[in-house]
JSON list of C-alpha atoms and ligand atoms in Angstrom, two decimals:
[
{"chain": "A", "resi": 1, "resn": "MET", "atom": "CA", "xyz": [143.64, 20.63, 153.84]},
{"chain": "A", "resi": 2, "resn": "PRO", "atom": "CA", "xyz": [142.79, 17.80, 151.38]},
{"chain": "A", "resi": 3, "resn": "ASP", "atom": "CA", "xyz": [139.12, 18.18, 152.22]},
{"chain": "A", "resi": 4, "resn": "THR", "atom": "CA", "xyz": [139.23, 21.89, 151.34]},
{"chain": "A", "resi": 5, "resn": "ARG", "atom": "CA", "xyz": [140.86, 21.18, 148.01]},
{"chain": "A", "resi": 6, "resn": "ARG", "atom": "CA", "xyz": [138.34, 18.43, 147.24]},
{"chain": "A", "resi": 7, "resn": "ASP", "atom": "CA", "xyz": [135.52, 20.75, 148.25]},
{"chain": "A", "resi": 8, "resn": "PHE", "atom": "CA", "xyz": [136.91, 23.50, 146.03]},
{"chain": "A", "resi": 9, "resn": "LEU", "atom": "CA", "xyz": [137.23, 21.19, 143.01]},
{"chain": "A", "resi": 10, "resn": "GLY", "atom": "CA", "xyz": [133.74, 19.80, 143.66]},
{"chain": "A", "resi": 11, "resn": "LEU", "atom": "CA", "xyz": [132.27, 23.29, 143.82]},
{"chain": "A", "resi": 12, "resn": "ALA", "atom": "CA", "xyz": [134.18, 24.35, 140.68]},
{"chain": "A", "resi": 13, "resn": "ALA", "atom": "CA", "xyz": [132.84, 21.33, 138.81]},
{"chain": "A", "resi": 14, "resn": "LEU", "atom": "CA", "xyz": [129.33, 22.05, 140.04]},
{"chain": "A", "resi": 15, "resn": "TRP", "atom": "CA", "xyz": [129.49, 25.71, 138.98]},
{"chain": "A", "resi": 16, "resn": "SER", "atom": "CA", "xyz": [130.97, 24.76, 135.61]},
{"chain": "A", "resi": 17, "resn": "MET", "atom": "CA", "xyz": [128.13, 22.32, 135.03]},
{"chain": "A", "resi": 18, "resn": "ALA", "atom": "CA", "xyz": [125.55, 24.93, 136.10]},
{"chain": "A", "resi": 19, "resn": "GLY", "atom": "CA", "xyz": [127.12, 27.46, 133.73]},
{"chain": "A", "resi": 20, "resn": "ALA", "atom": "CA", "xyz": [127.08, 25.01, 130.83]},
{"chain": "A", "resi": 21, "resn": "LEU", "atom": "CA", "xyz": [123.44, 24.15, 131.52]},
{"chain": "A", "resi": 22, "resn": "GLY", "atom": "CA", "xyz": [122.57, 27.86, 131.66]},
{"chain": "A", "resi": 23, "resn": "VAL", "atom": "CA", "xyz": [124.21, 28.52, 128.30]},
{"chain": "A", "resi": 24, "resn": "ALA", "atom": "CA", "xyz": [122.49, 25.46, 126.78]},
{"chain": "A", "resi": 25, "resn": "LEU", "atom": "CA", "xyz": [119.12, 26.60, 128.17]},
{"chain": "A", "resi": 26, "resn": "ALA", "atom": "CA", "xyz": [119.63, 30.12, 126.79]},
{"chain": "A", "resi": 27, "resn": "GLY", "atom": "CA", "xyz": [120.43, 28.59, 123.39]},
{"chain": "A", "resi": 28, "resn": "MET", "atom": "CA", "xyz": [117.30, 26.44, 123.51]},
{"chain": "A", "resi": 29, "resn": "LEU", "atom": "CA", "xyz": [115.09, 29.42, 124.39]},
{"chain": "A", "resi": 30, "resn": "ARG", "atom": "CA", "xyz": [116.50, 31.29, 121.43]},
{"chain": "A", "resi": 31, "resn": "LEU", "atom": "CA", "xyz": [115.69, 28.55, 118.91]},
{"chain": "A", "resi": 32, "resn": "PRO", "atom": "CA", "xyz": [112.02, 29.32, 118.17]},
{"chain": "A", "resi": 33, "resn": "LYS", "atom": "CA", "xyz": [112.85, 32.86, 117.07]},
{"chain": "A", "resi": 34, "resn": "PRO", "atom": "CA", "xyz": [113.75, 33.39, 113.41]},
{"chain": "A", "resi": 35, "resn": "ALA", "atom": "CA", "xyz": [117.49, 33.83, 112.95]},
{"chain": "A", "resi": 36, "resn": "VAL", "atom": "CA", "xyz": [116.97, 35.99, 109.85]},
{"chain": "A", "resi": 37, "resn": "LEU", "atom": "CA", "xyz": [114.44, 38.77, 109.93]},
{"chain": "A", "resi": 38, "resn": "PRO", "atom": "CA", "xyz": [112.55, 39.56, 106.74]},
{"chain": "A", "resi": 39, "resn": "GLY", "atom": "CA", "xyz": [113.90, 42.59, 104.89]},
{"chain": "A", "resi": 40, "resn": "PRO", "atom": "CA", "xyz": [111.84, 45.51, 103.70]},
{"chain": "A", "resi": 41, "resn": "MET", "atom": "CA", "xyz": [109.62, 45.04, 100.65]},
{"chain": "A", "resi": 42, "resn": "ARG", "atom": "CA", "xyz": [111.54, 45.77, 97.51]},
{"chain": "A", "resi": 43, "resn": "VAL", "atom": "CA", "xyz": [108.77, 47.19, 95.35]},
{"chain": "A", "resi": 44, "resn": "PHE", "atom": "CA", "xyz": [109.70, 50.63, 94.11]},
{"chain": "A", "resi": 45, "resn": "LYS", "atom": "CA", "xyz": [107.39, 53.28, 92.69]},
{"chain": "A", "resi": 46, "resn": "LEU", "atom": "CA", "xyz": [109.05, 55.16, 89.85]},
{"chain": "A", "resi": 47, "resn": "GLY", "atom": "CA", "xyz": [106.45, 57.82, 89.19]},
{"chain": "A", "resi": 48, "resn": "ASP", "atom": "CA", "xyz": [104.26, 58.71, 86.25]},
{"chain": "A", "resi": 49, "resn": "PRO", "atom": "CA", "xyz": [105.16, 56.65, 83.15]},
{"chain": "A", "resi": 50, "resn": "ALA", "atom": "CA", "xyz": [104.62, 59.75, 80.99]},
{"chain": "A", "resi": 51, "resn": "GLN", "atom": "CA", "xyz": [107.70, 61.40, 82.50]},
{"chain": "A", "resi": 52, "resn": "TYR", "atom": "CA", "xyz": [109.95, 58.90, 80.67]},
{"chain": "A", "resi": 53, "resn": "ALA", "atom": "CA", "xyz": [110.42, 59.52, 76.95]},
{"chain": "A", "resi": 54, "resn": "VAL", "atom": "CA", "xyz": [110.74, 56.67, 74.48]},
{"chain": "A", "resi": 55, "resn": "GLY", "atom": "CA", "xyz": [114.45, 55.94, 74.25]},
{"chain": "A", "resi": 56, "resn": "ALA", "atom": "CA", "xyz": [115.12, 56.94, 77.86]},
{"chain": "A", "resi": 57, "resn": "THR", "atom": "CA", "xyz": [117.68, 55.17, 80.04]},
{"chain": "A", "resi": 58, "resn": "VAL", "atom": "CA", "xyz": [117.56, 56.12, 83.69]},
{"chain": "A", "resi": 59, "resn": "LYS", "atom": "CA", "xyz": [119.95, 54.91, 86.38]},
{"chain": "A", "resi": 60, "resn": "MET", "atom": "CA", "xyz": [118.06, 54.47, 89.63]},
{"chain": "A", "resi": 61, "resn": "ASP", "atom": "CA", "xyz": [120.75, 54.52, 92.32]},
{"chain": "A", "resi": 62, "resn": "ALA", "atom": "CA", "xyz": [118.54, 53.96, 95.35]},
{"chain": "A", "resi": 63, "resn": "GLU", "atom": "CA", "xyz": [116.75, 51.05, 93.68]},
{"chain": "A", "resi": 64, "resn": "ASN", "atom": "CA", "xyz": [119.90, 49.48, 92.14]},
{"chain": "A", "resi": 65, "resn": "LEU", "atom": "CA", "xyz": [118.45, 49.23, 88.66]},
{"chain": "A", "resi": 66, "resn": "TYR", "atom": "CA", "xyz": [118.40, 50.78, 85.23]},
{"chain": "A", "resi": 67, "resn": "LEU", "atom": "CA", "xyz": [115.04, 51.72, 83.78]},
{"chain": "A", "resi": 68, "resn": "PHE", "atom": "CA", "xyz": [114.63, 51.71, 80.01]},
{"chain": "A", "resi": 69, "resn": "ARG", "atom": "CA", "xyz": [111.82, 52.76, 77.75]},
{"chain": "A", "resi": 70, "resn": "ASP", "atom": "CA", "xyz": [111.74, 51.81, 74.09]},
{"chain": "A", "resi": 71, "resn": "GLU", "atom": "CA", "xyz": [108.99, 51.68, 71.49]},
{"chain": "A", "resi": 72, "resn": "LYS", "atom": "CA", "xyz": [107.73, 48.35, 72.91]},
{"chain": "A", "resi": 73, "resn": "GLY", "atom": "CA", "xyz": [107.45, 49.53, 76.51]},
{"chain": "A", "resi": 74, "resn": "PHE", "atom": "CA", "xyz": [109.37, 49.67, 79.77]},
{"chain": "A", "resi": 75, "resn": "TYR", "atom": "CA", "xyz": [111.91, 47.28, 81.19]},
{"chain": "A", "resi": 76, "resn": "ALA", "atom": "CA", "xyz": [114.14, 47.33, 84.24]},
{"chain": "A", "resi": 77, "resn": "ILE", "atom": "CA", "xyz": [117.49, 45.59, 84.57]},
{"chain": "A", "resi": 78, "resn": "SER", "atom": "CA", "xyz": [119.16, 45.12, 87.93]},
{"chain": "A", "resi": 79, "resn": "SER", "atom": "CA", "xyz": [122.45, 46.98, 88.31]},
{"chain": "A", "resi": 80, "resn": "VAL", "atom": "CA", "xyz": [123.73, 44.43, 90.84]},
{"chain": "A", "resi": 81, "resn": "CYS", "atom": "CA", "xyz": [126.50, 42.28, 89.40]},
{"chain": "A", "resi": 82, "resn": "THR", "atom": "CA", "xyz": [125.76, 38.58, 89.74]},
{"chain": "A", "resi": 83, "resn": "HIS", "atom": "CA", "xyz": [129.36, 37.85, 90.73]},
{"chain": "A", "resi": 84, "resn": "LEU", "atom": "CA", "xyz": [129.73, 39.51, 94.13]},
{"chain": "A", "resi": 85, "resn": "GLY", "atom": "CA", "xyz": [127.16, 42.29, 94.05]},
{"chain": "A", "resi": 86, "resn": "CYS", "atom": "CA", "xyz": [129.02, 45.37, 92.87]},
{"chain": "A", "resi": 87, "resn": "ILE", "atom": "CA", "xyz": [127.03, 47.97, 90.96]},
{"chain": "A", "resi": 88, "resn": "VAL", "atom": "CA", "xyz": [127.57, 47.87, 87.21]},
{"chain": "A", "resi": 89, "resn": "SER", "atom": "CA", "xyz": [127.86, 50.88, 84.94]},
{"chain": "A", "resi": 90, "resn": "HIS", "atom": "CA", "xyz": [126.01, 51.18, 81.64]},
{"chain": "A", "resi": 91, "resn": "SER", "atom": "CA", "xyz": [126.84, 52.45, 78.19]},
{"chain": "A", "resi": 92, "resn": "GLU", "atom": "CA", "xyz": [124.40, 52.46, 75.27]},
{"chain": "A", "resi": 93, "resn": "GLN", "atom": "CA", "xyz": [126.99, 50.96, 72.93]},
{"chain": "A", "resi": 94, "resn": "GLU", "atom": "CA", "xyz": [128.87, 48.49, 75.13]},
{"chain": "A", "resi": 95, "resn": "GLY", "atom": "CA", "xyz": [126.24, 47.38, 77.61]},
{"chain": "A", "resi": 96, "resn": "PHE", "atom": "CA", "xyz": [127.09, 46.90, 81.27]},
{"chain": "A", "resi": 97, "resn": "ALA", "atom": "CA", "xyz": [130.47, 46.64, 82.94]},
{"chain": "A", "resi": 98, "resn": "CYS", "atom": "CA", "xyz": [131.37, 45.78, 86.51]},
{"chain": "A", "resi": 99, "resn": "PRO", "atom": "CA", "xyz": [134.22, 47.79, 88.04]},
{"chain": "A", "resi": 100, "resn": "CYS", "atom": "CA", "xyz": [135.10, 45.17, 90.65]},
{"chain": "A", "resi": 101, "resn": "HIS", "atom": "CA", "xyz": [136.36, 42.13, 88.75]},
{"chain": "A", "resi": 102, "resn": "GLY", "atom": "CA", "xyz": [135.73, 43.04, 85.15]},
{"chain": "A", "resi": 103, "resn": "SER", "atom": "CA", "xyz": [132.52, 41.23, 84.26]},
{"chain": "A", "resi": 104, "resn": "LYS", "atom": "CA", "xyz": [130.90, 42.47, 81.08]},
{"chain": "A", "resi": 105, "resn": "PHE", "atom": "CA", "xyz": [127.28, 42.22, 80.04]},
{"chain": "A", "resi": 106, "resn": "SER", "atom": "CA", "xyz": [125.61, 42.97, 76.73]},
{"chain": "A", "resi": 107, "resn": "THR", "atom": "CA", "xyz": [122.97, 45.67, 76.45]},
{"chain": "A", "resi": 108, "resn": "ASP", "atom": "CA", "xyz": [120.29, 43.14, 77.47]},
{"chain": "A", "resi": 109, "resn": "GLY", "atom": "CA", "xyz": [122.31, 42.01, 80.51]},
{"chain": "A", "resi": 110, "resn": "THR", "atom": "CA", "xyz": [123.66, 38.74, 79.09]},
{"chain": "A", "resi": 111, "resn": "VAL", "atom": "CA", "xyz": [127.14, 37.85, 80.38]},
{"chain": "A", "resi": 112, "resn": "THR", "atom": "CA", "xyz": [129.82, 38.40, 77.76]},
{"chain": "A", "resi": 113, "resn": "GLY", "atom": "CA", "xyz": [132.92, 38.17, 79.91]},
{"chain": "A", "resi": 114, "resn": "GLY", "atom": "CA", "xyz": [134.43, 37.96, 83.36]},
{"chain": "A", "resi": 115, "resn": "PRO", "atom": "CA", "xyz": [133.56, 35.92, 86.41]},
{"chain": "A", "resi": 116, "resn": "ALA", "atom": "CA", "xyz": [129.82, 36.73, 86.65]},
{"chain": "A", "resi": 117, "resn": "PRO", "atom": "CA", "xyz": [127.97, 33.39, 86.65]},
{"chain": "A", "resi": 118, "resn": "THR", "atom": "CA", "xyz": [124.70, 34.68, 85.17]},
{"chain": "A", "resi": 119, "resn": "GLY", "atom": "CA", "xyz": [123.27, 37.68, 83.38]},
{"chain": "A", "resi": 120, "resn": "LEU", "atom": "CA", "xyz": [121.77, 40.72, 85.06]},
{"chain": "A", "resi": 121, "resn": "ALA", "atom": "CA", "xyz": [118.20, 40.22, 86.26]},
{"chain": "A", "resi": 122, "resn": "TRP", "atom": "CA", "xyz": [115.26, 41.68, 84.39]},
{"chain": "A", "resi": 123, "resn": "LEU", "atom": "CA", "xyz": [112.79, 42.84, 87.03]},
{"chain": "A", "resi": 124, "resn": "GLU", "atom": "CA", "xyz": [109.03, 42.63, 87.05]},
{"chain": "A", "resi": 125, "resn": "MET", "atom": "CA", "xyz": [107.25, 45.86, 86.23]},
{"chain": "A", "resi": 126, "resn": "SER", "atom": "CA", "xyz": [103.64, 46.90, 86.74]},
{"chain": "A", "resi": 127, "resn": "LEU", "atom": "CA", "xyz": [101.43, 49.87, 87.45]},
{"chain": "A", "resi": 128, "resn": "SER", "atom": "CA", "xyz": [100.55, 50.67, 91.05]},
{"chain": "A", "resi": 129, "resn": "PRO", "atom": "CA", "xyz": [96.90, 51.34, 91.93]},
{"chain": "A", "resi": 130, "resn": "ASP", "atom": "CA", "xyz": [97.65, 55.08, 91.84]},
{"chain": "A", "resi": 131, "resn": "GLY", "atom": "CA", "xyz": [98.96, 54.85, 88.27]},
{"chain": "A", "resi": 132, "resn": "GLN", "atom": "CA", "xyz": [102.68, 54.95, 88.98]},
{"chain": "A", "resi": 133, "resn": "LEU", "atom": "CA", "xyz": [105.20, 52.77, 87.29]},
{"chain": "A", "resi": 134, "resn": "GLN", "atom": "CA", "xyz": [106.59, 50.26, 89.76]},
{"chain": "A", "resi": 135, "resn": "VAL", "atom": "CA", "xyz": [109.30, 47.64, 89.86]},
{"chain": "A", "resi": 136, "resn": "ASN", "atom": "CA", "xyz": [109.37, 44.53, 92.01]},
{"chain": "A", "resi": 137, "resn": "ALA", "atom": "CA", "xyz": [113.04, 43.85, 92.65]},
{"chain": "A", "resi": 138, "resn": "GLU", "atom": "CA", "xyz": [112.15, 40.50, 94.24]},
{"chain": "A", "resi": 139, "resn": "SER", "atom": "CA", "xyz": [110.64, 39.13, 91.04]},
{"chain": "A", "resi": 140, "resn": "GLU", "atom": "CA", "xyz": [112.50, 38.41, 87.81]},
{"chain": "A", "resi": 141, "resn": "VAL", "atom": "CA", "xyz": [110.96, 38.20, 84.36]},
{"chain": "A", "resi": 142, "resn": "GLN", "atom": "CA", "xyz": [112.28, 36.65, 81.20]},
{"chain": "A", "resi": 143, "resn": "ARG", "atom": "CA", "xyz": [114.97, 38.63, 79.41]},
{"chain": "A", "resi": 144, "resn": "GLY", "atom": "CA", "xyz": [113.37, 40.76, 76.72]},
{"chain": "A", "resi": 145, "resn": "THR", "atom": "CA", "xyz": [110.02, 41.20, 78.51]},
{"chain": "A", "resi": 146, "resn": "ARG", "atom": "CA", "xyz": [108.56, 44.67, 78.08]},
{"chain": "A", "resi": 147, "resn": "PHE", "atom": "CA", "xyz": [105.89, 46.33, 80.17]},
{"chain": "A", "resi": 148, "resn": "PRO", "atom": "CA", "xyz": [103.66, 48.18, 77.71]},
{"chain": "A", "resi": 149, "resn": "VAL", "atom": "CA", "xyz": [101.95, 51.27, 79.03]},
{"chain": "B", "resi": 1, "resn": "LIG", "atom": "FE1", "xyz": [131.13, 42.18, 89.41]},
{"chain": "B", "resi": 1, "resn": "LIG", "atom": "FE2", "xyz": [132.95, 40.67, 90.62]},
{"chain": "B", "resi": 1, "resn": "LIG", "atom": "S1", "xyz": [131.34, 41.82, 91.50]},
{"chain": "B", "resi": 1, "resn": "LIG", "atom": "S2", "xyz": [132.72, 41.07, 88.53]}
]
């Protein structure tokens, strides 16, 4: 009887060790693969620049930005709040407001109140090879930068 118990405990220890080694080996094999996969490119085509009148403000829901055109050119401001990522609303007079925790931003995206740590991002704009207005949501430009067309 004691031999059986000793054999059982020995086998249990052996199987536990084999299991631990298997899990460690599986973890090691997984290491060379990237843990975070690259996301899709965030360059958005916004169509023919001529379709936007001077003075236009357009909320682009799918792209999470506001597109503006004034007499100096185009600019795009991210609609993603810099606090925790809620989508801000816009009013011509009061600027931007976040519904989640009350951050406020001036009309150029500068923080004027609430917990947001930084202003809203101004996004790089350009023309695509086929003549469409495009925004690169991965690239910020200095606040106040216009894209003249
Ligand atoms: Fe905008 Fe918190 S996410 S204030």
